[in-house]
Coordinates of C-alpha atoms in Angstrom, one line a residue:
M1 CA 0.0 0.0 0.0
T2 CA 1.6 3.2 -1.1
Q3 CA 0.8 6.9 -1.0
S4 CA 2.3 8.0 -4.3
P5 CA 2.5 11.3 -6.1
I6 CA -1.0 11.9 -7.5
T7 CA -1.2 10.5 -11.0
T8 CA -4.3 10.3 -13.3
T9 CA -5.9 7.4 -15.1
G10 CA -9.0 6.5 -17.1
S11 CA -11.4 9.0 -18.7
I12 CA -14.8 10.6 -18.3
E13 CA -17.4 9.4 -20.8
K14 CA -20.1 12.0 -21.4
L15 CA -23.4 10.5 -22.8
D16 CA -25.6 13.6 -22.0
E17 CA -24.9 17.3 -21.9
S18 CA -26.2 17.5 -18.4
L19 CA -23.1 15.8 -17.2
D20 CA -21.3 19.2 -17.5
D21 CA -23.5 20.3 -14.6
I22 CA -22.3 17.4 -12.4
I23 CA -18.6 16.8 -13.1
K24 CA -16.1 19.7 -13.2
L25 CA -15.1 20.5 -16.8
G26 CA -11.8 18.9 -17.6
A27 CA -11.8 16.8 -14.4
K28 CA -9.3 13.9 -14.2
I29 CA -9.5 10.6 -12.3
E30 CA -6.7 11.0 -9.7
I31 CA -5.0 8.0 -8.1
L32 CA -4.4 8.9 -4.4
A33 CA -3.1 5.5 -3.2
R34 CA -2.4 2.0 -4.6
G35 CA -1.4 -1.5 -3.8
F36 CA -4.6 -2.8 -2.1
T37 CA -6.1 -6.3 -2.7
W38 CA -9.7 -5.2 -3.0
S39 CA -10.5 -1.7 -1.7
E40 CA -14.1 -1.1 -0.6
G41 CA -16.5 0.9 1.6
P42 CA -15.2 4.5 1.4
L43 CA -16.7 6.9 4.0
W44 CA -15.8 10.5 4.7
L45 CA -15.5 11.5 8.4
P46 CA -16.4 15.2 8.5
Q47 CA -15.2 15.9 12.0
E48 CA -11.9 14.2 11.3
N49 CA -11.6 15.7 7.8
K50 CA -10.4 12.3 6.4
L51 CA -11.6 9.4 4.4
I52 CA -11.6 5.8 5.7
F53 CA -12.0 2.7 3.6
N54 CA -11.4 -1.1 3.7
D55 CA -9.0 -3.5 2.1
I56 CA -11.2 -6.6 2.6
P57 CA -8.9 -9.7 2.2
P58 CA -6.2 -8.4 4.7
N59 CA -8.9 -7.4 7.2
T60 CA -7.6 -3.8 7.4
M61 CA -9.2 -0.4 7.4
Y62 CA -7.2 2.6 6.1
Q63 CA -7.5 6.4 6.5
W64 CA -6.4 9.0 3.9
S65 CA -6.3 12.7 4.2
E66 CA -4.7 15.5 2.2
K67 CA -2.6 16.4 5.2
S68 CA -1.4 13.0 6.5
G69 CA -1.7 10.8 3.5
L70 CA -2.3 7.0 3.9
Q71 CA -2.2 5.3 7.2
V72 CA -3.8 2.2 8.9
Y73 CA -6.9 3.2 10.7
L74 CA -8.3 -0.1 12.2
K75 CA -7.3 -3.7 12.3
P76 CA -8.9 -6.2 12.5
A77 CA -11.9 -4.6 10.8
G78 CA -14.2 -7.4 9.8
Y79 CA -13.1 -10.7 11.4
T80 CA -12.2 -10.8 15.1
G81 CA -12.0 -14.6 15.5
T82 CA -8.8 -16.4 16.5
T83 CA -9.2 -19.4 14.1
P84 CA -7.6 -18.6 10.7
R85 CA -10.1 -18.7 7.9
G86 CA -10.2 -18.0 4.2
G87 CA -12.5 -15.8 2.1
E88 CA -13.0 -12.0 2.1
I89 CA -12.9 -11.6 5.9
G90 CA -12.6 -7.8 6.3
A91 CA -15.2 -5.1 6.7
N92 CA -17.1 -3.9 3.7
G93 CA -19.6 -1.0 3.7
L94 CA -19.3 1.7 6.4
A95 CA -21.7 4.3 7.7
L96 CA -22.1 6.8 10.5
D97 CA -25.0 6.3 12.8
P98 CA -27.2 9.2 13.9
D99 CA -24.8 9.8 16.8
G100 CA -21.8 9.9 14.5
R101 CA -20.4 6.5 15.5
L102 CA -18.8 4.2 13.0
V103 CA -21.0 1.2 11.8
L104 CA -19.4 -1.6 9.8
C105 CA -20.6 -4.4 7.6
Q106 CA -18.3 -7.2 9.0
H107 CA -17.8 -10.0 6.5
G108 CA -15.8 -12.3 8.7
D109 CA -17.9 -11.9 11.8
R110 CA -21.1 -12.0 9.7
R111 CA -22.8 -9.1 11.4
M112 CA -23.6 -5.4 11.4
A113 CA -21.5 -3.9 14.2
R114 CA -20.6 -0.6 15.8
M115 CA -17.1 0.4 16.8
D116 CA -17.1 0.9 20.5
A117 CA -14.5 3.7 20.4
P118 CA -14.4 7.3 19.3
L119 CA -13.5 8.1 15.7
N120 CA -10.3 9.9 16.7
A121 CA -9.1 6.9 18.7
P122 CA -10.2 3.9 16.7
T123 CA -10.0 0.5 18.5
P124 CA -11.1 -2.9 17.3
K125 CA -13.9 -3.2 19.9
Y126 CA -17.3 -3.9 18.5
V127 CA -21.0 -4.0 19.5
T128 CA -23.3 -6.3 17.5
L129 CA -26.2 -4.5 15.9
A130 CA -27.5 -7.5 14.0
D131 CA -26.1 -11.0 13.3
S132 CA -29.1 -13.2 12.6
Y133 CA -32.6 -13.3 11.3
E134 CA -35.3 -15.6 12.7
G135 CA -32.6 -17.6 14.5
K136 CA -30.4 -18.1 11.4
K137 CA -27.0 -16.5 11.1
L138 CA -26.6 -13.8 8.5
N139 CA -24.5 -14.5 5.4
S140 CA -22.0 -11.5 5.3
P141 CA -23.5 -8.0 5.5
N142 CA -22.1 -6.0 2.5
D143 CA -23.3 -2.4 2.5
A144 CA -25.5 -0.2 4.7
V145 CA -27.3 3.1 4.9
Y146 CA -29.2 4.9 7.6
K147 CA -32.6 6.5 7.2
S148 CA -33.0 9.9 8.9
N149 CA -35.3 8.3 11.6
G150 CA -32.4 6.1 12.7
D151 CA -33.4 2.8 11.0
L152 CA -30.4 0.9 9.5
Y153 CA -30.8 -0.7 6.1
F154 CA -28.3 -3.3 4.9
T155 CA -27.7 -6.0 2.3
D156 CA -26.6 -9.6 3.0
P157 CA -25.0 -11.4 0.0
P158 CA -22.7 -14.4 0.5
Y159 CA -19.4 -12.8 -0.5
G160 CA -17.8 -13.0 2.9
L161 CA -18.4 -16.7 3.3
E162 CA -15.3 -18.9 2.6
K163 CA -17.1 -20.8 -0.2
N164 CA -19.7 -18.2 -1.2
M165 CA -23.0 -19.8 -2.0
D166 CA -21.6 -23.3 -1.4
D167 CA -20.4 -22.7 2.1
P168 CA -21.7 -25.3 4.6
A169 CA -21.8 -22.5 7.2
K170 CA -24.5 -20.6 5.1
E171 CA -27.7 -20.8 7.2
L172 CA -30.1 -18.6 5.3
P173 CA -31.4 -20.0 1.9
Y174 CA -31.6 -16.5 0.3
Q175 CA -29.7 -13.2 0.1
G176 CA -31.8 -10.6 1.9
V177 CA -32.2 -6.8 2.2
Y178 CA -32.9 -5.9 5.9
R179 CA -33.9 -3.1 8.2
V180 CA -32.8 -2.8 11.8
A181 CA -35.3 -0.7 13.6
K182 CA -34.3 1.6 16.5
D183 CA -35.5 -1.0 19.0
G184 CA -33.0 -3.5 17.5
T185 CA -35.5 -5.8 15.8
V186 CA -34.4 -7.1 12.3
H187 CA -36.9 -7.0 9.5
L188 CA -36.5 -8.8 6.1
L189 CA -37.5 -6.3 3.3
T190 CA -36.9 -8.5 0.3
K191 CA -35.3 -11.8 -0.6
E192 CA -35.9 -11.6 -4.3
L193 CA -32.4 -10.4 -5.3
S194 CA -29.7 -13.0 -6.0
R195 CA -26.8 -10.7 -5.0
P196 CA -28.0 -7.5 -3.2
N197 CA -25.1 -5.1 -2.8
G198 CA -25.0 -1.3 -2.6
L199 CA -28.0 0.7 -1.5
A200 CA -29.0 4.3 -1.1
F201 CA -32.1 6.5 -0.5
S202 CA -33.4 9.3 -2.7
P203 CA -33.0 12.7 -1.0
D204 CA -36.6 12.6 0.1
E205 CA -36.2 9.0 1.3
K206 CA -39.3 7.9 -0.6
K207 CA -37.2 5.6 -2.9
L208 CA -34.6 3.0 -2.0
Y209 CA -32.2 1.9 -4.7
V210 CA -30.4 -1.5 -4.5
A211 CA -27.7 -2.9 -6.7
N212 CA -27.7 -6.5 -7.7
S213 CA -24.1 -7.7 -8.4
D214 CA -25.1 -10.9 -10.3
P215 CA -23.4 -11.1 -13.7
D216 CA -26.4 -12.9 -15.0
R217 CA -28.8 -10.1 -13.8
A218 CA -26.6 -7.0 -13.4
I219 CA -29.3 -4.5 -12.4
W220 CA -30.2 -1.7 -10.1
M221 CA -33.7 -1.9 -8.5
V222 CA -35.8 0.9 -7.1
Y223 CA -38.5 0.5 -4.4
D224 CA -41.1 2.7 -2.8
V225 CA -40.4 3.2 0.9
Q226 CA -43.5 2.9 3.0
P227 CA -44.2 4.8 6.2
D228 CA -43.5 1.7 8.3
G229 CA -40.0 1.4 6.7
S230 CA -40.9 -1.6 4.4
I231 CA -40.4 -1.4 0.7
T232 CA -42.8 -2.2 -2.1
N233 CA -43.3 -1.8 -5.9
G234 CA -39.8 -3.0 -6.8
K235 CA -38.9 -2.4 -10.4
V236 CA -35.7 -2.4 -12.5
F237 CA -34.1 1.0 -12.5
F238 CA -31.4 0.2 -15.0
D239 CA -30.2 -3.1 -16.5
A240 CA -26.4 -3.3 -17.2
T241 CA -26.2 -7.0 -18.0
D242 CA -25.2 -6.5 -21.6
M243 CA -22.6 -3.9 -20.6
L244 CA -20.7 -6.6 -18.7
K245 CA -19.7 -8.2 -22.0
K246 CA -17.6 -5.2 -22.7
E247 CA -16.6 -3.6 -19.4
P248 CA -15.3 -5.0 -16.0
G249 CA -17.3 -4.6 -12.8
N250 CA -20.7 -5.7 -11.5
P251 CA -23.2 -3.3 -10.0
D252 CA -21.8 -2.7 -6.5
G253 CA -21.7 0.4 -4.2
L254 CA -23.8 3.5 -4.9
K255 CA -24.3 7.0 -3.6
I256 CA -26.9 9.7 -4.3
N257 CA -26.2 13.4 -4.2
K258 CA -28.5 16.1 -3.0
D259 CA -30.1 16.5 -6.5
G260 CA -31.0 12.8 -6.7
I261 CA -28.2 12.0 -9.1
L262 CA -27.0 8.4 -8.7
F263 CA -23.3 7.5 -8.7
A264 CA -23.3 3.7 -9.1
T265 CA -20.2 1.5 -9.5
G266 CA -20.7 -1.0 -12.2
P267 CA -19.4 -2.0 -15.7
G268 CA -16.6 0.3 -16.6
G269 CA -16.4 2.4 -13.4
V270 CA -18.9 4.8 -11.9
L271 CA -22.1 5.1 -13.9
I272 CA -24.0 8.4 -13.4
F273 CA -27.8 8.3 -13.7
S274 CA -30.6 10.8 -13.5
P275 CA -33.3 10.1 -11.0
E276 CA -35.4 8.9 -14.0
G277 CA -32.8 6.3 -14.9
K278 CA -31.1 8.0 -17.8
H279 CA -27.4 7.1 -18.1
L280 CA -25.7 10.5 -18.3
G281 CA -22.1 9.3 -18.4
T282 CA -19.4 7.1 -16.8
I283 CA -16.3 7.7 -14.8
K284 CA -14.2 5.1 -16.6
T285 CA -11.6 3.9 -14.1
G286 CA -10.4 1.0 -16.2
Q287 CA -10.8 -1.3 -13.1
A288 CA -13.5 -3.3 -11.5
T289 CA -14.9 -0.6 -9.2
A290 CA -16.3 -1.3 -5.8
N291 CA -17.8 1.8 -4.2
C292 CA -17.7 5.6 -3.9
A293 CA -18.3 8.4 -1.4
F294 CA -18.7 12.2 -1.3
N295 CA -16.9 14.7 0.7
P296 CA -19.2 16.9 2.9
D297 CA -20.1 19.5 0.2
Q298 CA -20.2 16.9 -2.6
T299 CA -17.5 18.6 -4.6
E300 CA -15.3 15.5 -4.6
L301 CA -16.1 11.8 -5.3
Y302 CA -13.8 9.3 -3.7
I303 CA -13.7 5.9 -5.5
T304 CA -12.4 2.5 -4.4
A305 CA -11.4 0.5 -7.5
H306 CA -9.6 -2.8 -7.2
M307 CA -6.1 -1.9 -6.0
Y308 CA -6.6 1.8 -6.0
L309 CA -8.1 4.8 -4.1
M310 CA -9.2 7.4 -6.6
R311 CA -10.8 10.9 -6.6
V312 CA -12.8 13.0 -9.1
K313 CA -13.6 16.7 -8.7
L314 CA -17.3 17.4 -9.0
K315 CA -19.2 20.7 -9.5

């Protein structure tokens, strides 16, 4: 893992003139750090003025800032067991809860957890938020987002299991999308997706978007969010299955800006969609691209792509 002089890579593909209102004219894809195994889960910490993200296989979370560069932030991040095991054991998606505490999707421990330490003194001590549904252990929580009322939504594909779908330790017969209510109860929202992955709310929280990282059905779904927190009326928002024949990367992480524009990692890099599902352009990283995150004023997009941490300046 190296903090190297900032270089650029890839290109910005414009498919619609409105992209000029979203990405800074002449913006480059900057490489901020490199040498990771599979970088994931970027999250900006406003109070710390730094980005944190995971390198999943080595079970390590890193921090990056303009001032201090690249450093280890937290280890172990996703698997705290003492018995060695294979697979993608680290943490994946990250979020801040309503109280500003760090919440992790822990692959190895197969749970949603909260770090039991302040952000400025990270310590690998964790409190379990959810690790089972109806008495069966979760697969490996992958990505998460909070609703403004404090409910935690997360996806649970099998990627953190040692043998994926064929792992004998897999207890649930499906891959679910879940909601953890403020009272700690876990609610299954849908089990219809084969590989649910990234998820995000529209700015008004009336829509929930979910990526499905299945190469045979590489889609983003959109659902109506009901007053009780459940989701209904699921329909395909965008189908990228044919794009996978030409570009690397399944639908994975996604973020939505204050104008409802979707930044969704998928075939080719980061695909940018209007709220109506029009593909406006792509940040073409040249890598299978895992996830992305904004800085506080949404003028920068940080991207985790295979072995790299990248950045693109936005308007």
